[in-house]
CSV table of C-alpha atoms in Angstrom, one decimal:
chain,number,residue,atom,x,y,z
A,29,MET,CA,55.7,-179.9,-9.9
A,30,THR,CA,52.8,-181.5,-8.0
A,31,TYR,CA,52.3,-181.7,-4.3
A,32,PHE,CA,50.1,-183.6,-1.9
A,33,ILE,CA,47.3,-181.5,-0.4
A,34,ASP,CA,47.1,-182.7,3.3
A,35,ILE,CA,43.7,-181.6,4.7
A,36,ALA,CA,42.4,-182.1,8.3
A,37,HIS,CA,39.7,-180.5,10.3
A,38,ASN,CA,38.4,-180.6,13.9
A,39,SER,CA,35.5,-178.9,15.7
A,40,LEU,CA,34.3,-178.2,19.2
A,41,ASN,CA,30.6,-177.9,20.0
A,42,LYS,CA,29.4,-175.0,22.0
A,43,ASP,CA,29.0,-176.1,25.7
A,44,GLY,CA,25.7,-177.8,26.2
A,45,GLU,CA,25.0,-178.4,22.5
A,46,GLU,CA,24.9,-181.9,20.9
A,47,LEU,CA,25.4,-180.6,17.4
A,48,CYS,CA,28.0,-178.2,16.0
A,49,GLY,CA,26.9,-175.1,14.2
A,50,ASP,CA,30.0,-175.2,12.0
A,51,LYS,CA,30.2,-177.6,9.1
A,52,VAL,CA,33.2,-178.6,6.9
A,53,GLU,CA,32.9,-180.4,3.5
A,54,VAL,CA,36.0,-181.7,1.6
A,55,ILE,CA,36.0,-183.2,-1.8
A,56,ARG,CA,39.1,-184.5,-3.6
A,57,ARG,CA,39.2,-184.6,-7.4
A,58,ASP,CA,41.9,-186.0,-9.6
A,59,LYS,CA,44.3,-183.1,-9.3
A,60,SER,CA,42.6,-180.7,-6.9
A,61,ALA,CA,40.7,-180.4,-3.6
A,62,ILE,CA,37.7,-178.2,-2.6
A,63,VAL,CA,37.2,-177.2,1.0
A,64,VAL,CA,34.0,-175.5,2.3
A,65,MET,CA,33.7,-174.3,5.9
A,66,ALA,CA,30.3,-172.8,6.9
A,67,ASP,CA,29.3,-171.2,10.2
A,68,GLY,CA,25.6,-171.2,10.9
A,69,LEU,CA,24.0,-168.3,12.8
A,70,GLY,CA,23.7,-169.1,16.5
A,71,SER,CA,24.3,-172.6,17.8
A,72,GLY,CA,22.7,-176.0,18.2
A,73,VAL,CA,20.2,-177.6,15.8
A,74,LYS,CA,19.3,-174.5,13.9
A,75,ALA,CA,22.9,-173.4,13.3
A,76,ASN,CA,23.8,-177.0,12.3
A,77,ILE,CA,21.0,-177.1,9.7
A,78,LEU,CA,22.0,-173.8,8.2
A,79,SER,CA,25.7,-174.5,8.0
A,80,THR,CA,25.0,-178.0,6.6
A,81,LEU,CA,22.8,-176.5,3.9
A,82,THR,CA,25.4,-173.9,3.0
A,83,SER,CA,28.3,-176.4,2.8
A,84,LYS,CA,26.3,-179.0,0.9
A,85,ILE,CA,25.0,-176.5,-1.7
A,86,ALA,CA,28.5,-175.1,-2.2
A,87,ILE,CA,30.4,-178.4,-2.4
A,88,THR,CA,27.8,-179.9,-4.7
A,89,MET,CA,27.6,-177.0,-7.1
A,90,LEU,CA,31.4,-176.4,-7.3
A,91,LYS,CA,32.0,-180.2,-7.8
A,92,GLU,CA,29.6,-180.0,-10.8
A,93,GLY,CA,31.5,-177.1,-12.3
A,94,ALA,CA,29.3,-174.1,-11.2
A,95,SER,CA,31.0,-170.7,-10.9
A,96,ILE,CA,31.6,-169.1,-7.6
A,97,TYR,CA,29.0,-166.4,-8.6
A,98,GLU,CA,26.3,-169.1,-9.3
A,99,THR,CA,27.2,-170.9,-6.1
A,100,VAL,CA,27.1,-167.8,-3.8
A,101,ASP,CA,24.0,-166.5,-5.5
A,102,THR,CA,22.2,-169.8,-4.8
A,103,ILE,CA,23.4,-169.8,-1.2
A,104,ILE,CA,22.2,-166.2,-0.7
A,105,ASN,CA,18.8,-166.9,-2.2
A,106,THR,CA,18.4,-170.2,-0.2
A,107,LEU,CA,19.4,-168.7,3.1
A,108,PRO,CA,18.2,-165.1,3.4
A,109,VAL,CA,19.5,-162.5,5.8
A,110,CYS,CA,18.0,-162.6,9.3
A,111,LYS,CA,15.5,-159.7,9.5
A,112,VAL,CA,16.0,-159.1,13.3
A,113,ARG,CA,19.8,-159.2,13.5
A,114,LYS,CA,20.5,-158.1,9.9
A,115,LEU,CA,23.1,-160.9,9.7
A,116,ALA,CA,23.5,-163.7,7.2
A,117,TYR,CA,22.1,-167.0,8.4
A,118,SER,CA,25.5,-168.6,7.5
A,119,THR,CA,28.9,-167.4,6.8
A,120,PHE,CA,31.4,-169.4,4.7
A,121,THR,CA,34.9,-169.8,3.4
A,122,ILE,CA,35.6,-171.7,0.1
A,123,ALA,CA,39.0,-172.8,-1.0
A,124,GLU,CA,40.0,-174.7,-4.2
A,125,ILE,CA,43.6,-175.9,-4.3
A,126,GLN,CA,45.3,-177.6,-7.3
A,127,GLU,CA,48.1,-180.2,-6.9
A,128,ASN,CA,50.5,-177.7,-8.6
A,129,GLY,CA,49.8,-175.2,-5.8
A,130,GLU,CA,47.4,-172.8,-7.6
A,131,ALA,CA,44.8,-171.7,-5.1
A,132,TYR,CA,41.5,-169.8,-5.2
A,133,LEU,CA,39.8,-168.5,-2.0
A,134,ALA,CA,36.3,-167.0,-1.4
A,135,GLU,CA,35.5,-165.6,2.0
A,136,TYR,CA,32.2,-164.3,3.4
A,137,ASP,CA,32.2,-162.9,6.9
A,138,ASN,CA,34.4,-165.6,8.5
A,139,PRO,CA,37.7,-164.6,10.1
A,140,PRO,CA,40.5,-164.1,7.5
A,141,VAL,CA,42.4,-167.3,6.6
A,142,TYR,CA,46.1,-167.8,7.5
A,143,LEU,CA,48.9,-168.5,5.0
A,144,LEU,CA,52.1,-169.4,6.8
A,145,ARG,CA,55.4,-169.8,4.8
A,146,GLU,CA,58.9,-170.2,6.1
A,147,GLY,CA,58.3,-168.6,9.5
A,148,ARG,CA,56.1,-165.7,8.4
A,149,LEU,CA,52.5,-164.8,7.8
A,150,VAL,CA,51.9,-164.1,4.1
A,151,PRO,CA,49.3,-161.4,3.4
A,152,LEU,CA,46.8,-162.2,0.7
A,153,GLU,CA,45.6,-159.7,-1.9
A,154,ARG,CA,41.8,-159.8,-1.8
A,155,ARG,CA,39.3,-158.3,-4.2
A,156,GLU,CA,35.7,-157.6,-3.4
A,157,THR,CA,33.0,-159.0,-5.6
A,158,VAL,CA,29.4,-158.1,-5.1
A,159,ILE,CA,27.0,-161.0,-5.6
A,160,ASN,CA,23.3,-160.4,-5.2
A,161,GLY,CA,24.1,-157.5,-2.8
A,162,THR,CA,26.6,-159.6,-0.8
A,163,ILE,CA,30.3,-158.7,-0.7
A,164,VAL,CA,32.5,-161.8,-1.1
A,165,LYS,CA,36.3,-161.4,-0.8
A,166,GLU,CA,38.2,-163.4,-3.4
A,167,SER,CA,41.9,-164.3,-3.8
A,168,ASN,CA,44.1,-166.2,-6.2
A,169,PHE,CA,47.6,-167.1,-5.1
A,170,GLN,CA,50.3,-169.7,-5.5
A,171,LEU,CA,51.1,-172.2,-2.7
A,172,GLU,CA,54.5,-173.7,-2.2
A,173,LYS,CA,55.9,-176.8,-0.6
A,174,GLY,CA,55.8,-176.5,3.2
A,175,ASP,CA,53.0,-173.9,3.2
A,176,LEU,CA,50.4,-174.1,5.9
A,177,PHE,CA,46.9,-172.7,5.0
A,178,VAL,CA,44.4,-172.5,7.8
A,179,ILE,CA,40.6,-171.7,7.8
A,180,ILE,CA,39.0,-171.0,11.2
A,181,SER,CA,35.5,-170.1,12.5
A,182,ASP,CA,35.1,-167.2,14.9
A,183,GLY,CA,35.0,-169.6,17.9
A,184,VAL,CA,38.8,-169.8,17.6
A,185,VAL,CA,39.4,-166.1,18.1
A,186,HIS,CA,36.8,-166.0,20.8
A,187,ALA,CA,38.5,-168.7,22.9
A,188,GLY,CA,39.2,-167.5,26.4
A,189,VAL,CA,36.9,-164.4,26.4
A,190,GLY,CA,36.0,-163.5,29.9
A,191,GLY,CA,38.1,-166.4,31.2
A,192,VAL,CA,41.7,-167.2,30.6
A,193,LEU,CA,42.0,-164.3,28.3
A,194,ASN,CA,39.9,-161.1,28.8
A,195,LEU,CA,39.6,-160.2,25.1
A,196,GLY,CA,39.9,-163.7,23.7
A,197,TRP,CA,42.6,-165.1,21.5
A,198,GLN,CA,43.2,-162.4,18.9
A,199,TRP,CA,43.7,-163.2,15.2
A,200,ASN,CA,47.4,-162.3,15.3
A,201,ASN,CA,48.0,-164.4,18.4
A,202,VAL,CA,46.5,-167.4,16.6
A,203,GLY,CA,48.7,-166.6,13.7
A,204,GLU,CA,51.8,-166.7,15.9
A,205,TYR,CA,50.8,-170.1,17.3
A,206,LEU,CA,50.2,-171.5,13.8
A,207,ASN,CA,53.5,-170.1,12.6
A,208,ARG,CA,55.3,-172.2,15.3
A,209,ALA,CA,53.2,-175.2,14.4
A,210,ALA,CA,54.0,-174.8,10.7
A,211,MET,CA,57.7,-174.9,11.4
A,212,ASN,CA,57.5,-177.9,13.8
A,213,GLN,CA,54.7,-180.2,12.5
A,214,LYS,CA,54.4,-181.9,9.1
A,215,SER,CA,50.9,-183.4,9.5
A,216,ALA,CA,47.8,-181.2,8.9
A,217,ARG,CA,45.9,-183.5,11.4
A,218,LYS,CA,48.3,-182.8,14.2
A,219,ILE,CA,48.3,-179.1,13.6
A,220,SER,CA,44.5,-178.9,13.5
A,221,ARG,CA,44.2,-181.2,16.5
A,222,ASN,CA,46.8,-179.2,18.6
A,223,LEU,CA,45.0,-175.9,17.8
A,224,ILE,CA,41.6,-177.2,18.7
A,225,ASP,CA,43.1,-178.6,21.9
A,226,THR,CA,44.5,-175.2,22.8
A,227,CYS,CA,41.0,-173.6,22.2
A,228,GLN,CA,39.5,-176.3,24.5
A,229,TYR,CA,42.0,-175.3,27.2
A,230,LEU,CA,41.3,-171.5,26.7
A,231,TYR,CA,37.6,-172.2,27.0
A,232,MET,CA,38.3,-174.2,30.2
A,233,ASP,CA,36.6,-177.2,28.7
A,234,LYS,CA,33.3,-175.2,28.2
A,235,PRO,CA,33.4,-173.7,24.7
A,236,GLY,CA,31.4,-170.5,24.5
A,237,ASP,CA,31.0,-170.9,20.7
A,238,ASP,CA,31.2,-173.5,18.1
A,239,THR,CA,34.9,-173.7,17.1
A,240,THR,CA,36.4,-175.2,13.9
A,241,VAL,CA,39.9,-175.4,12.4
A,242,VAL,CA,40.7,-176.6,8.9
A,243,ALA,CA,44.4,-177.1,8.3
A,244,ILE,CA,45.8,-177.6,4.8
A,245,LYS,CA,49.5,-178.5,4.5
A,246,ILE,CA,51.3,-178.5,1.1
A,247,ARG,CA,53.6,-181.5,1.3
A,248,ASP,CA,55.7,-183.7,-1.0
A,249,LYS,CA,54.3,-187.1,-1.7
A,250,GLU,CA,55.4,-189.6,0.9
A,251,VAL,CA,54.8,-193.2,0.0
A,252,VAL,CA,54.6,-196.3,2.3
A,253,ASP,CA,54.6,-199.8,0.8
A,254,LEU,CA,53.1,-202.4,3.1
A,255,PHE,CA,53.4,-206.1,2.4
A,256,THR,CA,51.3,-208.5,4.4
A,257,GLY,CA,50.4,-212.2,4.0
A,258,PRO,CA,52.0,-214.8,1.7
A,259,PRO,CA,51.0,-214.7,-2.0
A,260,LYS,CA,48.3,-217.2,-3.0
A,261,ASP,CA,50.7,-218.9,-5.4
A,262,PRO,CA,54.1,-219.7,-3.8
A,263,LEU,CA,55.7,-219.7,-7.2
A,264,LYS,CA,55.0,-215.9,-7.4
A,265,ASP,CA,56.8,-215.0,-4.1
A,266,LYS,CA,59.8,-213.7,-6.0
A,267,GLU,CA,57.7,-211.6,-8.4
A,268,ALA,CA,55.7,-210.2,-5.5
A,269,VAL,CA,58.7,-209.1,-3.5
A,270,GLU,CA,60.3,-207.5,-6.6
A,271,LYS,CA,57.2,-205.4,-7.2
A,272,PHE,CA,57.0,-204.5,-3.5
A,273,MET,CA,60.6,-203.4,-3.4
A,274,SER,CA,60.5,-201.6,-6.8
A,275,GLY,CA,59.1,-198.3,-5.4
A,276,SER,CA,60.9,-195.6,-3.5
A,277,GLY,CA,58.6,-195.5,-0.5
A,278,LYS,CA,59.3,-196.7,3.0
A,279,LYS,CA,58.9,-200.4,3.3
A,280,VAL,CA,56.8,-202.2,6.0
A,281,VAL,CA,56.3,-205.9,6.3
A,282,CYS,CA,53.5,-207.2,8.6
A,283,GLY,CA,53.4,-210.9,9.4
A,284,GLY,CA,55.8,-213.7,10.2
A,285,THR,CA,55.3,-215.6,7.0
A,286,ALA,CA,55.5,-212.5,4.9
A,287,ALA,CA,58.7,-211.5,6.7
A,288,LYS,CA,60.3,-214.9,5.9
A,289,ILE,CA,59.4,-214.6,2.2
A,290,VAL,CA,60.8,-211.1,1.9
A,291,ALA,CA,64.0,-212.0,3.7
A,292,ARG,CA,64.5,-215.1,1.6
A,293,GLU,CA,64.0,-213.3,-1.7
A,294,LEU,CA,66.3,-210.5,-0.6
A,295,GLY,CA,68.9,-212.9,0.7
A,296,LYS,CA,68.6,-211.4,4.2
A,297,LYS,CA,67.9,-212.7,7.7
A,298,VAL,CA,64.9,-212.0,9.9
A,299,ILE,CA,66.4,-210.8,13.2
A,300,PRO,CA,63.9,-210.7,16.2
A,301,ASN,CA,63.9,-207.5,18.1
A,302,MET,CA,63.5,-207.9,21.9
A,303,ASP,CA,64.5,-204.4,22.9
A,304,PHE,CA,60.9,-203.4,23.6
A,305,ILE,CA,58.3,-205.8,25.0
A,306,ASP,CA,54.6,-205.0,25.3
A,307,PRO,CA,52.2,-207.6,26.6
A,308,GLU,CA,49.5,-206.4,24.2
A,309,VAL,CA,51.5,-206.3,21.0
A,310,PRO,CA,53.8,-209.0,19.6
A,311,PRO,CA,57.5,-208.0,19.2
A,312,THR,CA,59.0,-206.5,16.0
A,313,ALA,CA,61.8,-207.8,14.0
A,314,GLU,CA,64.4,-206.4,11.6
A,315,ILE,CA,65.3,-207.1,8.0
A,316,ASP,CA,68.1,-205.2,6.3
A,317,GLY,CA,66.6,-202.8,3.8
A,318,ILE,CA,63.1,-202.8,5.4
A,319,ASP,CA,62.0,-199.9,7.5
A,320,LEU,CA,59.6,-201.8,9.9
A,321,VAL,CA,58.9,-205.5,10.4
A,322,THR,CA,55.9,-206.5,12.6
A,323,GLU,CA,53.7,-209.4,13.4
A,324,GLY,CA,50.6,-209.5,11.2
A,325,VAL,CA,46.9,-209.5,12.1
A,326,LEU,CA,47.2,-208.7,15.8
A,327,THR,CA,49.6,-205.8,15.2
A,328,LEU,CA,47.5,-204.4,12.3
A,329,SER,CA,44.4,-204.6,14.5
A,330,LYS,CA,46.1,-202.8,17.3
A,331,THR,CA,47.4,-200.2,14.9
A,332,ILE,CA,43.9,-199.5,13.6
A,333,GLU,CA,42.5,-199.2,17.1
A,334,LYS,CA,45.2,-196.7,18.1
A,335,MET,CA,44.7,-194.6,14.9
A,336,ASN,CA,40.9,-194.6,15.3
A,337,ARG,CA,41.1,-193.6,18.9
A,338,TYR,CA,43.4,-190.7,17.9
A,339,ILE,CA,41.0,-189.6,15.1
A,340,ASP,CA,37.8,-189.8,17.1
A,341,SER,CA,38.8,-189.1,20.7
A,342,PRO,CA,37.7,-186.1,22.7
A,343,TYR,CA,40.2,-183.3,22.2
A,344,LYS,CA,41.4,-183.0,25.8
A,345,ASP,CA,42.7,-186.6,25.5
A,346,ASN,CA,46.2,-186.3,23.9
A,347,LEU,CA,46.3,-189.8,22.6
A,348,PHE,CA,49.3,-189.1,20.3
A,349,GLU,CA,51.5,-189.4,23.4
A,350,SER,CA,50.6,-193.2,23.5
A,351,PHE,CA,52.2,-193.5,20.0
A,352,ASP,CA,55.6,-192.6,21.5
A,353,LYS,CA,56.2,-196.3,22.5
A,354,GLU,CA,58.4,-198.5,20.5
A,355,ASP,CA,56.0,-201.5,20.1
A,356,GLY,CA,55.1,-202.5,16.6
A,357,ALA,CA,51.6,-201.0,16.6
A,358,SER,CA,52.7,-197.6,17.9
A,359,ARG,CA,55.6,-197.4,15.4
A,360,LEU,CA,53.3,-198.3,12.5
A,361,ALA,CA,50.5,-195.9,13.6
A,362,ARG,CA,53.1,-193.1,14.0
A,363,LEU,CA,54.5,-193.8,10.5
A,364,LEU,CA,51.0,-194.0,8.9
A,365,ILE,CA,49.8,-190.8,10.5
A,366,GLU,CA,52.8,-188.6,10.2
A,367,ASP,CA,54.9,-189.9,7.3
A,368,CYS,CA,52.4,-191.3,4.8
A,369,THR,CA,50.4,-189.5,2.1
A,370,HIS,CA,50.1,-192.5,-0.2
A,371,LEU,CA,49.8,-196.1,1.0
A,372,ASN,CA,50.4,-199.0,-1.3
A,373,LEU,CA,49.1,-202.3,0.1
A,374,TRP,CA,50.5,-205.6,-1.2
A,375,VAL,CA,48.2,-208.3,0.3
A,376,GLY,CA,48.8,-212.0,-0.1
A,377,LYS,CA,45.6,-214.0,-0.5
A,378,ALA,CA,46.9,-217.3,0.9
A,379,VAL,CA,44.6,-218.2,3.8
A,380,ASN,CA,46.2,-218.7,7.2
A,381,PRO,CA,44.1,-221.3,9.1
A,382,ALA,CA,45.0,-219.7,12.4
A,383,HIS,CA,43.2,-216.5,11.3
A,384,GLN,CA,40.2,-218.1,9.7
A,385,ASN,CA,36.8,-217.3,11.1
A,386,PRO,CA,34.7,-220.5,10.8
A,387,ASP,CA,31.5,-218.4,10.5
A,388,PHE,CA,32.5,-216.9,7.2
A,389,PRO,CA,33.6,-218.3,3.9
A,390,ILE,CA,37.3,-218.2,3.0
A,391,ASP,CA,37.1,-214.9,1.0
A,392,LEU,CA,36.1,-213.1,4.2
A,393,SER,CA,39.1,-214.2,6.3
A,394,ILE,CA,40.1,-212.1,9.2
A,395,LYS,CA,43.2,-210.9,7.4
A,396,LEU,CA,41.3,-209.4,4.6
A,397,LYS,CA,38.8,-207.8,6.9
A,398,VAL,CA,41.6,-206.2,8.9
A,399,VAL,CA,43.1,-204.8,5.6
A,400,ASN,CA,39.7,-203.3,4.7
A,401,GLU,CA,39.5,-201.7,8.1
A,402,LEU,CA,43.0,-200.2,7.6
A,403,ILE,CA,41.9,-198.8,4.3
A,404,LYS,CA,38.9,-197.1,5.8
A,405,THR,CA,41.0,-195.6,8.6
A,406,MET,CA,43.6,-194.3,6.2
A,407,GLU,CA,40.9,-192.7,4.0
A,408,LYS,CA,39.7,-190.9,7.1
A,409,LEU,CA,43.1,-189.3,7.2
A,410,GLY,CA,42.9,-188.3,3.6
A,411,THR,CA,45.6,-190.7,2.5
A,412,LYS,CA,45.5,-192.1,-1.0
A,413,VAL,CA,45.4,-195.9,-0.9
A,414,SER,CA,46.3,-198.4,-3.5
A,415,LEU,CA,45.4,-202.1,-3.0
A,416,THR,CA,47.1,-205.0,-4.9
A,417,TYR,CA,46.2,-208.6,-4.2
A,418,ILE,CA,49.0,-211.1,-4.8
């Protein structure tokens, strides 16, 4: 059985620093994902350079098939131990996860990772491997559906030291928090975001250390099929709708003309929904058998705006609350963030004159530009996107 590896990460810079001393690299391959989290010694520019070098070396070598021994040996020889503090210039955690749940972990001086399963913290058996005089802790284990696997930097467990919490947020306390999150949240992004928000609060908005969270959730594949724009050839309307409806994913139709085509081919009616009116977003509609029906370009643009604000916003701004509205853009953003691991886009290439930008040729119509922006946004979330022009 194969799963979707949902990966998200967030970081806080140490107060007063423009650059973060922690660095995360993620690379997805056909049937696996590799995650590297490096924590550079100190903070600011120097730490950022050290952690970036470490993570880039690791992710590049592992991607090209190098062994963990070769990778760590290269890192150690590239970034020697600090002579004054007798500490490594950069610590790191490396995880490789297969779609069948097989996982490998290598840890060097970062806080231990968390594995949460069915309401409990699962201990990992670690073996110590000495590489060029450095002790690396390795683990091999099997992940299951619903498991939450979390990598943190030491800024997480230091949150609140000397402030809200005298001794900081201890490792076990973080584990208890993550256990509740694993039971209540499906999305890795929401889990990582909520944990980093809590650290921001414990630091009273002035982080005393660079702080990073990488959340990895093992989920079933969740597909959303989104149909927008009429097909270029009207004679292919029936074929396009049949292909759109053939999958088992949730169905979304964006655009008035697209909605009419889908309803006609399904023998259904488009019923306007006036239960929720938002002055910025056109109203939704309903078609029997379709999960969500919205207006086209305006709603998609607003959806992208909401999603990007959520992804890129300062952590103290809990923008997810704005998605609780029932307008079309909020409902679509909520669906794509929380309930979509694979997005299939069915995009009609008929040009709508109302959306045409006179400064660009037909093939760069506003509709297609909005679709490309949606793809970029979904890829930021780690969603797998398939695009079919009709």
